[in-house]
XYZ file of C-alpha atoms in Angstrom:
660
model
C -67.091 47.413 -11.651
C -63.488 48.371 -14.014
C -62.135 51.472 -14.265
C -62.516 53.077 -17.763
C -59.167 53.889 -18.063
C -56.155 53.173 -16.028
C -54.654 56.560 -14.741
C -52.285 57.922 -12.308
C -51.308 59.007 -9.118
C -49.640 63.165 -9.222
C -45.923 62.492 -8.077
C -44.374 63.183 -4.724
C -43.209 66.444 -3.891
C -39.344 67.146 -5.509
C -36.303 68.155 -3.192
C -36.387 71.298 -5.536
C -39.680 72.653 -4.666
C -39.891 71.472 -1.171
C -36.324 73.587 -0.937
C -37.875 76.843 -2.806
C -40.842 76.736 -0.725
C -39.020 77.006 2.596
C -36.655 79.419 1.402
C -39.801 81.665 -0.193
C -41.719 81.421 3.493
C -38.915 81.833 5.432
C -38.440 85.017 3.156
C -41.513 85.505 3.263
C -41.801 86.310 7.121
C -38.630 88.451 7.349
C -39.349 90.860 4.804
C -43.035 91.295 6.481
C -40.195 91.722 10.186
C -37.914 93.595 7.611
C -41.004 96.919 7.009
C -42.395 96.111 11.198
C -45.842 95.361 9.781
C -46.454 93.334 12.382
C -44.120 90.104 12.442
C -42.104 90.629 15.577
C -38.819 87.842 15.331
C -36.080 87.469 17.631
C -33.735 84.747 15.806
C -33.326 84.427 12.692
C -33.223 81.320 12.839
C -36.689 81.013 14.386
C -38.504 81.577 11.133
C -36.995 78.674 9.949
C -38.458 76.261 12.762
C -41.228 77.924 12.955
C -42.114 77.641 8.743
C -40.851 73.921 9.379
C -43.474 73.802 12.036
C -46.165 75.288 10.350
C -45.682 72.623 7.235
C -46.399 69.556 9.794
C -49.331 71.015 11.009
C -50.395 72.454 7.759
C -50.307 68.762 6.393
C -51.989 67.328 9.273
C -54.756 70.036 10.070
C -55.380 72.069 6.691
C -57.564 69.790 5.195
C -59.709 69.622 8.341
C -60.358 72.990 9.192
C -60.534 73.476 5.556
C -63.900 71.048 5.758
C -65.146 72.897 9.267
C -64.306 76.750 7.852
C -65.466 75.650 4.764
C -68.703 77.423 5.401
C -66.705 81.237 6.104
C -63.982 80.421 3.302
C -67.251 80.507 1.154
C -69.391 83.085 2.596
C -65.480 85.596 2.371
C -64.850 84.976 -0.913
C -61.171 83.620 0.448
C -59.952 86.195 1.950
C -61.038 83.575 4.847
C -58.518 81.157 3.891
C -55.828 83.765 4.784
C -57.139 84.609 7.809
C -57.530 80.618 9.123
C -53.419 80.495 8.133
C -52.623 83.899 9.324
C -54.095 82.577 12.781
C -52.263 79.153 12.675
C -49.044 81.332 12.187
C -50.093 83.086 14.797
C -51.092 80.836 17.571
C -47.865 79.024 17.572
C -44.951 81.857 16.220
C -45.042 82.594 19.861
C -43.186 78.948 20.308
C -40.746 80.192 18.304
C -40.184 83.779 19.773
C -42.147 85.382 16.920
C -44.857 87.337 17.060
C -47.671 88.148 14.963
C -50.519 90.062 15.302
C -52.473 92.780 13.641
C -52.325 92.740 9.466
C -49.880 90.965 9.420
C -52.176 88.101 9.891
C -53.026 88.135 5.924
C -49.717 89.732 5.054
C -47.871 87.219 6.495
C -49.478 84.026 4.285
C -49.291 86.247 1.470
C -46.038 87.235 1.410
C -44.975 84.161 1.611
C -46.996 82.830 -1.224
C -45.549 85.755 -2.822
C -41.769 85.107 -2.238
C -42.168 80.999 -3.621
C -43.719 82.688 -6.864
C -41.695 84.909 -7.984
C -39.100 82.181 -6.836
C -40.416 79.480 -8.818
C -40.872 82.059 -11.956
C -37.389 82.905 -12.007
C -35.647 80.075 -11.151
C -38.243 78.060 -12.907
C -39.165 75.248 -10.906
C -43.843 75.152 -12.218
C -44.443 71.512 -11.577
C -47.780 71.379 -12.874
C -48.554 68.359 -10.978
C -48.713 70.413 -7.380
C -51.244 71.763 -9.135
C -53.921 68.536 -8.428
C -51.906 67.204 -5.462
C -53.268 67.949 -2.733
C -56.657 67.781 -4.644
C -56.098 64.601 -5.249
C -56.792 63.092 -1.828
C -59.420 64.582 -1.130
C -61.206 63.748 -4.297
C -59.767 59.489 -3.708
C -61.896 59.809 -0.852
C -65.204 61.344 -1.893
C -65.167 59.040 -5.190
C -68.224 56.481 -5.195
C -67.541 52.462 -5.539
C -68.268 52.802 -9.274
C -66.696 54.615 -11.455
C -69.514 55.076 -14.826
C -67.171 53.878 -17.514
C -68.604 56.269 -19.916
C -66.494 59.513 -20.328
C -67.987 62.678 -18.893
C -67.573 66.081 -21.037
C -66.491 69.291 -18.946
C -67.502 71.699 -21.647
C -65.301 75.395 -21.522
C -66.896 79.050 -22.742
C -64.547 81.772 -23.752
C -66.681 84.535 -23.280
C -66.418 87.073 -26.175
C -64.091 84.767 -28.164
C -64.936 85.092 -32.045
C -63.997 82.151 -34.385
C -61.481 84.584 -36.462
C -59.728 86.017 -33.377
C -59.204 82.469 -32.232
C -57.271 81.460 -35.195
C -55.153 84.617 -34.856
C -54.407 84.134 -31.228
C -53.319 79.947 -32.505
C -50.869 81.887 -35.155
C -49.489 83.610 -33.173
C -48.716 81.055 -30.499
C -50.744 82.217 -27.956
C -52.250 79.155 -27.717
C -50.357 76.087 -28.112
C -52.721 73.830 -26.139
C -56.010 74.367 -28.590
C -53.404 74.006 -31.312
C -52.689 71.234 -30.303
C -55.663 69.896 -29.984
C -56.669 70.923 -33.351
C -53.040 69.429 -35.019
C -52.700 65.933 -33.008
C -56.332 65.781 -34.933
C -58.572 64.892 -31.547
C -60.781 67.895 -32.113
C -62.643 69.533 -35.116
C -62.964 73.486 -35.080
C -66.211 74.837 -36.910
C -67.461 78.968 -36.678
C -71.763 78.681 -36.045
C -73.105 81.678 -35.716
C -75.585 83.371 -33.777
C -79.052 84.854 -33.487
C -79.597 88.298 -34.601
C -79.237 88.918 -30.780
C -75.646 88.161 -30.250
C -75.161 88.234 -26.344
C -74.592 85.998 -23.604
C -78.172 85.644 -22.182
C -79.612 85.160 -25.886
C -77.252 82.482 -26.502
C -75.899 80.806 -22.829
C -80.675 80.759 -22.674
C -79.913 78.696 -25.947
C -76.803 76.150 -25.453
C -78.603 75.812 -21.816
C -82.097 75.180 -21.400
C -82.483 74.824 -25.674
C -84.306 77.838 -25.937
C -84.188 81.191 -26.229
C -87.556 82.119 -27.267
C -88.492 86.315 -26.298
C -85.149 87.384 -25.386
C -85.057 90.215 -27.848
C -81.897 91.326 -26.595
C -79.722 92.611 -23.633
C -82.766 94.572 -22.188
C -86.003 94.735 -23.754
C -89.238 96.289 -22.258
C -92.661 94.574 -21.736
C -95.494 97.159 -22.865
C -97.716 93.666 -22.126
C -96.459 93.267 -18.963
C -96.702 96.915 -17.383
C -93.787 98.417 -19.375
C -91.642 96.542 -17.115
C -87.923 96.349 -18.019
C -86.578 92.860 -18.671
C -82.817 91.937 -18.607
C -80.142 89.401 -18.876
C -78.557 90.590 -15.902
C -79.318 91.107 -12.100
C -80.259 88.214 -10.049
C -83.890 88.389 -9.689
C -84.608 88.520 -12.975
C -82.142 85.980 -14.351
C -84.248 84.009 -12.256
C -87.537 85.015 -13.317
C -85.822 84.374 -16.871
C -84.648 80.979 -16.291
C -88.210 79.682 -14.948
C -89.675 81.218 -18.087
C -86.769 79.208 -21.013
C -86.636 76.179 -19.092
C -88.648 73.128 -19.166
C -86.587 70.755 -17.248
C -84.576 69.310 -19.680
C -81.471 71.864 -18.962
C -77.952 70.471 -20.813
C -76.941 70.300 -17.171
C -80.056 67.942 -15.774
C -78.419 64.473 -15.639
C -76.381 64.525 -13.271
C -74.202 68.104 -14.324
C -71.823 71.034 -13.179
C -72.278 75.305 -13.672
C -69.878 77.111 -12.614
C -69.676 81.027 -13.163
C -72.797 80.916 -16.205
C -75.759 82.887 -15.839
C -78.423 80.349 -16.091
C -78.139 76.469 -15.204
C -78.490 74.581 -17.337
C -81.173 72.287 -14.750
C -78.676 71.455 -12.079
C -78.378 72.331 -8.440
C -74.996 71.977 -8.712
C -73.417 75.218 -8.483
C -71.264 77.437 -8.235
C -71.288 81.435 -9.399
C -74.667 80.692 -11.755
C -77.080 83.860 -11.979
C -80.348 82.263 -11.676
C -79.762 80.541 -8.783
C -77.264 82.873 -7.001
C -79.046 84.309 -3.660
C -79.667 80.814 -2.369
C -77.411 80.765 -0.479
C -77.179 77.239 0.524
C -76.472 76.814 -3.352
C -73.973 78.628 -2.550
C -71.865 76.807 -0.514
C -71.186 74.039 -2.461
C -67.838 71.194 -2.076
C -66.128 71.497 -5.201
C -65.304 74.724 -3.325
C -62.662 72.267 -1.719
C -60.315 72.248 -4.319
C -59.656 75.760 -4.379
C -58.390 75.563 -0.498
C -56.954 72.355 -0.487
C -53.634 74.271 -0.501
C -53.459 76.687 2.358
C -50.698 78.975 -0.089
C -53.654 77.806 -3.252
C -55.402 81.158 -2.339
C -52.875 83.555 -1.453
C -51.620 82.206 -4.559
C -54.558 83.990 -6.642
C -54.704 87.030 -4.693
C -50.805 87.470 -6.116
C -52.105 87.229 -9.624
C -55.253 89.375 -8.693
C -52.603 91.931 -7.180
C -50.454 91.922 -10.105
C -54.020 92.144 -12.713
C -54.999 94.856 -11.468
C -51.025 96.238 -11.858
C -51.178 95.897 -15.483
C -54.432 97.322 -15.995
C -52.942 100.511 -14.610
C -50.176 100.405 -16.845
C -52.040 99.664 -20.019
C -54.696 102.362 -19.199
C -51.646 105.078 -19.273
C -50.074 103.280 -21.705
C -53.310 103.677 -24.107
C -53.415 107.308 -22.811
C -49.763 107.559 -23.923
C -49.796 106.245 -27.245
C -52.863 107.896 -28.041
C -54.767 103.668 -29.344
C -57.881 104.163 -30.726
C -60.343 103.647 -29.714
C -60.594 103.722 -26.973
C -62.660 104.932 -23.793
C -62.610 105.814 -19.949
C -62.351 102.724 -17.907
C -62.255 104.447 -14.566
C -60.758 103.378 -11.034
C -63.175 100.365 -10.794
C -62.741 98.518 -13.767
C -59.332 97.914 -12.730
C -60.842 95.926 -10.245
C -63.324 94.308 -12.405
C -60.647 93.405 -14.999
C -58.759 91.700 -12.097
C -61.850 89.216 -10.975
C -62.909 88.411 -14.133
C -59.643 87.583 -15.550
C -58.241 86.430 -12.319
C -60.430 85.383 -9.612
C -62.865 84.022 -11.892
C -60.807 82.027 -14.001
C -59.249 80.231 -11.445
C -61.701 79.649 -8.971
C -63.475 77.515 -12.463
C -60.665 75.480 -12.801
C -59.900 74.808 -9.380
C -63.511 73.867 -9.225
C -63.354 71.690 -12.511
C -60.715 70.049 -11.875
C -61.911 68.880 -8.844
C -64.788 67.734 -10.176
C -63.095 65.644 -13.171
C -60.274 63.819 -9.927
C -63.969 62.878 -8.384
C -64.698 61.376 -11.197
C -68.623 61.632 -10.807
C -70.309 64.897 -12.578
C -71.121 63.707 -15.859
C -71.137 67.262 -17.734
C -69.753 70.490 -16.376
C -70.239 73.688 -18.402
C -68.567 76.899 -17.202
C -67.834 80.451 -18.095
C -64.598 82.625 -18.578
C -65.302 85.912 -18.730
C -61.811 87.163 -19.069
C -61.344 88.047 -22.226
C -64.716 88.893 -22.943
C -64.667 92.020 -20.663
C -61.098 93.456 -21.658
C -62.045 93.523 -24.894
C -64.597 95.367 -24.075
C -62.227 97.923 -22.578
C -59.271 97.852 -24.365
C -60.356 95.993 -27.509
C -60.503 92.477 -29.621
C -57.484 93.077 -30.655
C -55.229 94.043 -27.917
C -52.460 93.081 -26.343
C -54.304 93.226 -23.210
C -56.745 91.289 -25.075
C -54.417 89.038 -26.099
C -52.809 88.578 -22.474
C -56.070 87.094 -21.072
C -56.538 84.572 -24.553
C -52.896 83.395 -23.389
C -53.395 82.869 -19.616
C -56.810 81.353 -20.816
C -54.923 78.751 -22.944
C -52.805 77.571 -19.884
C -56.331 76.960 -17.763
C -57.327 74.481 -20.452
C -54.628 72.826 -20.348
C -54.480 72.426 -17.037
C -57.999 70.176 -17.111
C -56.168 68.486 -20.244
C -53.850 67.315 -17.940
C -55.796 66.895 -15.115
C -57.690 63.880 -17.260
C -54.300 61.965 -16.340
C -55.637 61.602 -12.820
C -59.070 60.656 -13.309
C -60.948 57.532 -12.804
C -63.081 57.928 -16.396
C -62.264 59.440 -18.903
C -63.263 63.082 -19.753
C -63.853 64.495 -23.410
C -63.663 68.266 -24.006
C -65.407 70.776 -26.008
C -64.022 74.541 -25.858
C -66.054 77.181 -26.890
C -67.700 80.857 -27.100
C -71.349 81.621 -26.963
C -70.828 84.791 -29.184
C -67.938 87.386 -30.887
C -67.089 90.589 -30.504
C -66.321 93.394 -33.373
C -64.147 96.435 -32.716
C -64.952 100.378 -33.397
C -64.901 103.393 -31.782
C -68.934 103.965 -30.343
C -72.159 106.033 -32.020
C -71.168 108.728 -29.709
C -67.394 109.509 -30.590
C -68.246 109.267 -34.266
C -71.271 111.708 -33.723
C -70.564 114.457 -31.554
C -73.338 113.032 -28.462
C -74.988 110.361 -28.324
C -77.171 107.835 -29.402
C -80.153 109.006 -27.124
C -78.974 112.388 -27.409
C -80.029 112.275 -30.830
C -82.862 110.172 -30.370
C -84.525 112.555 -28.278
C -83.325 115.509 -30.828
C -86.029 114.192 -33.268
C -88.770 114.125 -30.377
C -91.276 116.612 -29.757
C -89.648 118.703 -26.644
C -91.856 118.393 -24.177
C -91.584 114.054 -25.035
C -89.912 112.144 -21.945
C -87.879 109.995 -22.701
C -85.729 107.597 -20.499
C -82.385 105.840 -22.125
C -80.761 103.120 -20.678
C -77.495 102.380 -22.786
C -74.712 100.100 -20.284
C -76.567 96.607 -21.014
C -72.521 94.932 -21.816
C -70.097 97.531 -19.679
C -69.594 95.583 -16.231
C -72.782 93.117 -15.987
C -71.108 90.777 -14.428
C -69.677 92.693 -11.895
C -72.677 92.339 -9.581
C -71.734 88.075 -9.297
C -69.108 89.656 -6.344
C -71.978 90.930 -4.231
C -74.694 88.300 -4.834
C -75.565 89.179 -1.024
C -77.159 92.361 -1.618
C -79.328 93.400 -3.906
C -78.129 96.805 -4.606
C -77.679 96.402 -8.019
C -79.645 93.219 -8.635
C -81.652 95.045 -11.400
C -79.473 97.573 -12.204
C -81.452 100.463 -12.214
C -82.133 102.864 -8.833
C -84.884 104.012 -7.340
C -85.038 107.855 -9.800
C -84.366 105.482 -12.989
C -87.519 103.807 -12.067
C -89.849 107.692 -11.508
C -87.942 108.700 -14.658
C -89.017 105.201 -16.622
C -92.025 105.704 -14.895
C -93.062 108.974 -16.350
C -90.996 108.410 -19.929
C -93.050 108.206 -23.365
C -90.111 105.809 -25.103
C -87.492 104.163 -23.858
C -84.352 104.104 -25.577
C -82.144 100.531 -24.423
C -78.957 99.195 -26.113
C -77.395 96.485 -26.895
C -73.810 96.894 -28.183
C -74.639 98.293 -31.299
C -78.020 96.806 -31.185
C -80.882 99.540 -30.330
C -84.464 99.386 -28.883
C -86.508 102.378 -29.021
C -90.430 101.653 -27.476
C -93.275 104.383 -27.254
C -94.586 103.216 -24.187
C -98.181 105.765 -23.874
C -99.221 102.796 -26.429
C -99.014 99.112 -24.937
C -98.949 97.041 -28.433
C -96.069 97.282 -30.894
C -97.181 100.660 -33.590
C -97.096 100.159 -37.115
C -94.500 102.084 -38.918
C -97.724 104.035 -40.791
C -98.401 104.512 -37.008
C -95.222 106.165 -35.889
C -95.133 108.405 -39.039
C -97.970 110.148 -37.867
C -97.792 110.833 -34.757
C -93.541 111.785 -34.607
C -92.928 112.212 -38.261
C -89.058 112.575 -37.992
C -88.218 109.762 -35.839
C -87.964 107.153 -38.388
C -86.309 109.122 -41.262
C -84.469 111.075 -39.186
C -83.145 107.642 -37.821
C -82.223 105.859 -41.489
C -80.705 109.017 -42.921
C -78.118 109.070 -39.943
C -74.356 108.038 -41.445
C -73.946 105.444 -38.860
C -77.327 103.515 -38.575
C -77.164 100.248 -41.148
C -80.561 99.425 -40.847
C -84.249 99.952 -38.708
C -87.274 97.368 -38.654
C -90.694 98.340 -38.258
C -93.499 97.014 -38.625
C -96.073 97.994 -41.426
C -99.661 97.286 -41.334
C -99.770 97.343 -45.582
C -96.640 95.063 -46.020
C -95.152 93.420 -42.914
C -92.243 93.715 -41.026
C -89.592 96.292 -43.148
C -86.208 96.048 -42.785
C -85.370 99.987 -43.607
C -81.832 101.610 -45.092
C -81.177 104.865 -46.287
C -81.287 103.674 -50.167
C -82.932 100.611 -49.374
C -86.211 97.952 -48.463
C -86.194 94.775 -47.614
C -89.502 93.388 -47.455
C -89.094 90.798 -44.968
C -92.482 88.482 -45.079
C -91.911 88.451 -48.837
C -88.190 88.569 -49.461
C -88.741 91.192 -51.664
C -85.961 93.820 -52.444
C -86.845 97.059 -53.374
C -83.734 100.052 -53.763
C -80.245 99.111 -52.125
C -80.443 96.157 -49.788
C -80.631 97.396 -46.516
C -79.312 94.490 -45.444
C -76.265 93.803 -47.142
C -72.883 92.830 -45.642
C -74.903 91.642 -42.788
C -74.221 87.760 -43.404
C -75.922 85.523 -45.531
C -78.655 84.315 -42.967
C -79.696 87.850 -41.457
C -83.089 88.072 -42.955
C -83.675 84.998 -41.163
C -82.156 86.346 -37.851
C -84.537 89.955 -37.766
C -87.487 86.976 -38.672
C -87.400 84.842 -36.061
C -86.414 87.919 -33.489
C -89.351 90.200 -34.625
C -91.605 87.333 -33.723
C -90.828 87.575 -29.909
C -93.079 88.964 -28.154
C -91.762 91.770 -26.887
C -89.928 93.532 -30.336
C -89.336 96.927 -29.974
C -91.747 99.407 -31.862
C -88.467 100.645 -33.530
C -85.170 98.595 -33.850
C -82.147 99.820 -35.021
C -78.955 97.893 -36.130
C -75.783 100.145 -36.694
C -73.551 100.662 -40.285
C -70.760 97.646 -40.119
C -67.465 98.838 -42.549
C -66.588 95.309 -43.529
C -63.065 96.927 -45.075
C -62.044 98.216 -41.446
C -64.329 95.296 -39.878
C -66.056 98.016 -37.811
C -69.074 98.597 -35.750
C -70.218 101.736 -33.777
C -71.715 100.872 -30.281
C -74.842 102.914 -28.455
C -72.842 102.538 -25.100
C -69.631 103.755 -24.728
C -67.483 100.429 -25.074
C -64.564 99.864 -27.465
C -65.343 95.398 -29.067
C -69.261 95.164 -29.087
C -71.767 92.600 -29.440
C -75.637 92.192 -29.099
C -76.541 92.844 -32.933
C -74.936 92.050 -36.058
C -72.175 92.841 -38.053
C -69.357 91.390 -38.326
C -67.260 89.038 -35.800
C -69.756 88.905 -33.037
C -72.284 86.919 -34.863
C -69.472 83.772 -35.286
C -68.158 82.575 -32.485
C -66.654 78.435 -32.318
C -67.445 75.260 -30.860
C -63.882 72.593 -30.849
C -65.402 69.761 -30.005
C -64.399 66.429 -29.892
C -63.466 64.728 -33.719
C -64.798 61.651 -33.300
C -68.055 63.211 -33.162
C -71.091 63.001 -35.698
C -72.603 66.208 -36.237
C -72.878 66.191 -39.816
C -71.450 69.467 -41.534
C -74.629 71.643 -42.539
C -74.092 74.910 -40.551
C -74.736 75.895 -36.716
C -77.140 78.429 -36.998
C -78.578 79.568 -33.651
C -77.252 79.078 -29.872
C -80.898 76.285 -29.684
C -78.500 74.030 -31.965
C -75.977 74.346 -29.966
C -77.737 72.383 -27.248
C -79.546 70.024 -29.555
C -75.352 68.961 -30.659
C -74.406 68.619 -26.815
C -77.714 66.862 -25.834
C -77.282 64.402 -28.621
C -73.561 63.929 -27.827
C -73.558 63.406 -24.362
C -76.455 60.704 -25.013
C -73.913 58.902 -27.684
C -71.285 59.187 -24.162
C -73.525 57.341 -22.238
C -75.367 54.987 -24.660
C -71.409 54.204 -25.249
C -71.509 52.140 -21.681
C -74.650 50.506 -22.979
C -72.674 49.216 -25.840
C -70.041 48.151 -23.399
C -71.860 46.090 -22.137
């Protein structure tokens, strides 16, 4: 079978680059020895001889060693590659009168990469081809006899990026690759609209499986299931959710790959995919080879990781000194979380996708990049930290698109987001007390209440310790007991909150709630930071109630002022669908939305938030090949993104039949 296109071989390393790497490696070892960090050197010339020798050894042995020790490298999340590289140095160093011991086993290869990277930046000697060169040889060996003569599809999700913020980033010159894809006419940019639950769980369930029914919010209570708490996080919970939503025909079921997603799309080719992350056999994946194909590649990732942590420390100080508001306390642990999401997972995603593409076998891959979403939560939607994340994201897209020069078949690209974010000071910052405390003040004093209000904050962090169950459900034993004893449960999903009255095993009516708890509904509605609530009336059906009016959802009749005004023309439809789910709360609460300032107030402590309605959080984007025919109708709901992608995949494959 003929190749679908001509493709290039990554060019060999240039002399300038070779000299730079040599000098950088020599200086790296020298720096460690100079500071007495476990390297003892006889003569400076000996370092040069060792570097030359190790370069030859790595060229011959490294591909074999990485194949043999790949499970160790994966299970140590890459640290093993530093150890393996250091052990090679330590093994051969005595031949050159050099001793490497202790922490220098890790520090020496790390220092070599750091010095080389710094010199590359200063001297602007950065070859993109070097990014692909080490992967190419292995990918060529993995290729099957026949090359598919229809294009594959790479879908990149930039978590949490709204259409309007993307447009701003393009206008600021921060995303030149995305801009060129639009300006050259190869791709078309469209806005689409999320369901009421504007968060990753609902959106990815819809996109990857075509079904997000009964996903009320990020977290909800199932009264019919003994008041069990379910959520779009925690490895066992997400596994259960996928079993509920999957019909076996997910987006990735036909020779697909999942990278850093909540759900698998019905593929077993997974890396950092929550629904299957507890399966250790699936944690090990041959695609990891592209991450460790070069002995210095992971050291480069570590360097970027450290730099990201330093940037976050500087950012926290700067936000405090300049009194940038709204502002939340980010904490020490978030420094690591930011580096993991915006560097570690980003680099793993890109490296493994490049490897997949160079082999050329997979038909579709879906990969979530988490960095922008995590940073926007903590710094703000348009903070310089967030712009920095998007600038780095554009570089990843450029690397992926450039890789097509070396792939045996064509790959098309879709760049999209699952939801946006909307900025704003939190409910607690505005009102002076948390939403759960406010609700508690409206209840009888002896009534027991449980609240879980951190639904979006760092909920991806547990993916980095997948072999433990400590945070499987993000709720400890004490919280489990408190929840079991409670009569009221309050949960948050950005600026969407849910109130469940758990003494009853059904959804209470508006009339019943007013009879049993007469202060609750009036108190919530009249709070200046609440936009509307949704309840079910035994007389009138589902109601959206605001301060000065009621929307009768069953008949679309409005009495007084429309409480849904400003939340989008499709908001009533979104609410109607959401309240038809099995686990709709007794009272669903959405914060106010200030259209002039484009602000909501989250019920959790986050600067940028998503999960409910109001502003850009409900307005993600999709950038797709311009020759796709997807019509000009509004794209409403994540399930329709699934239909677009699934149909387009089918059309790509049918092109093979047409060619024949």
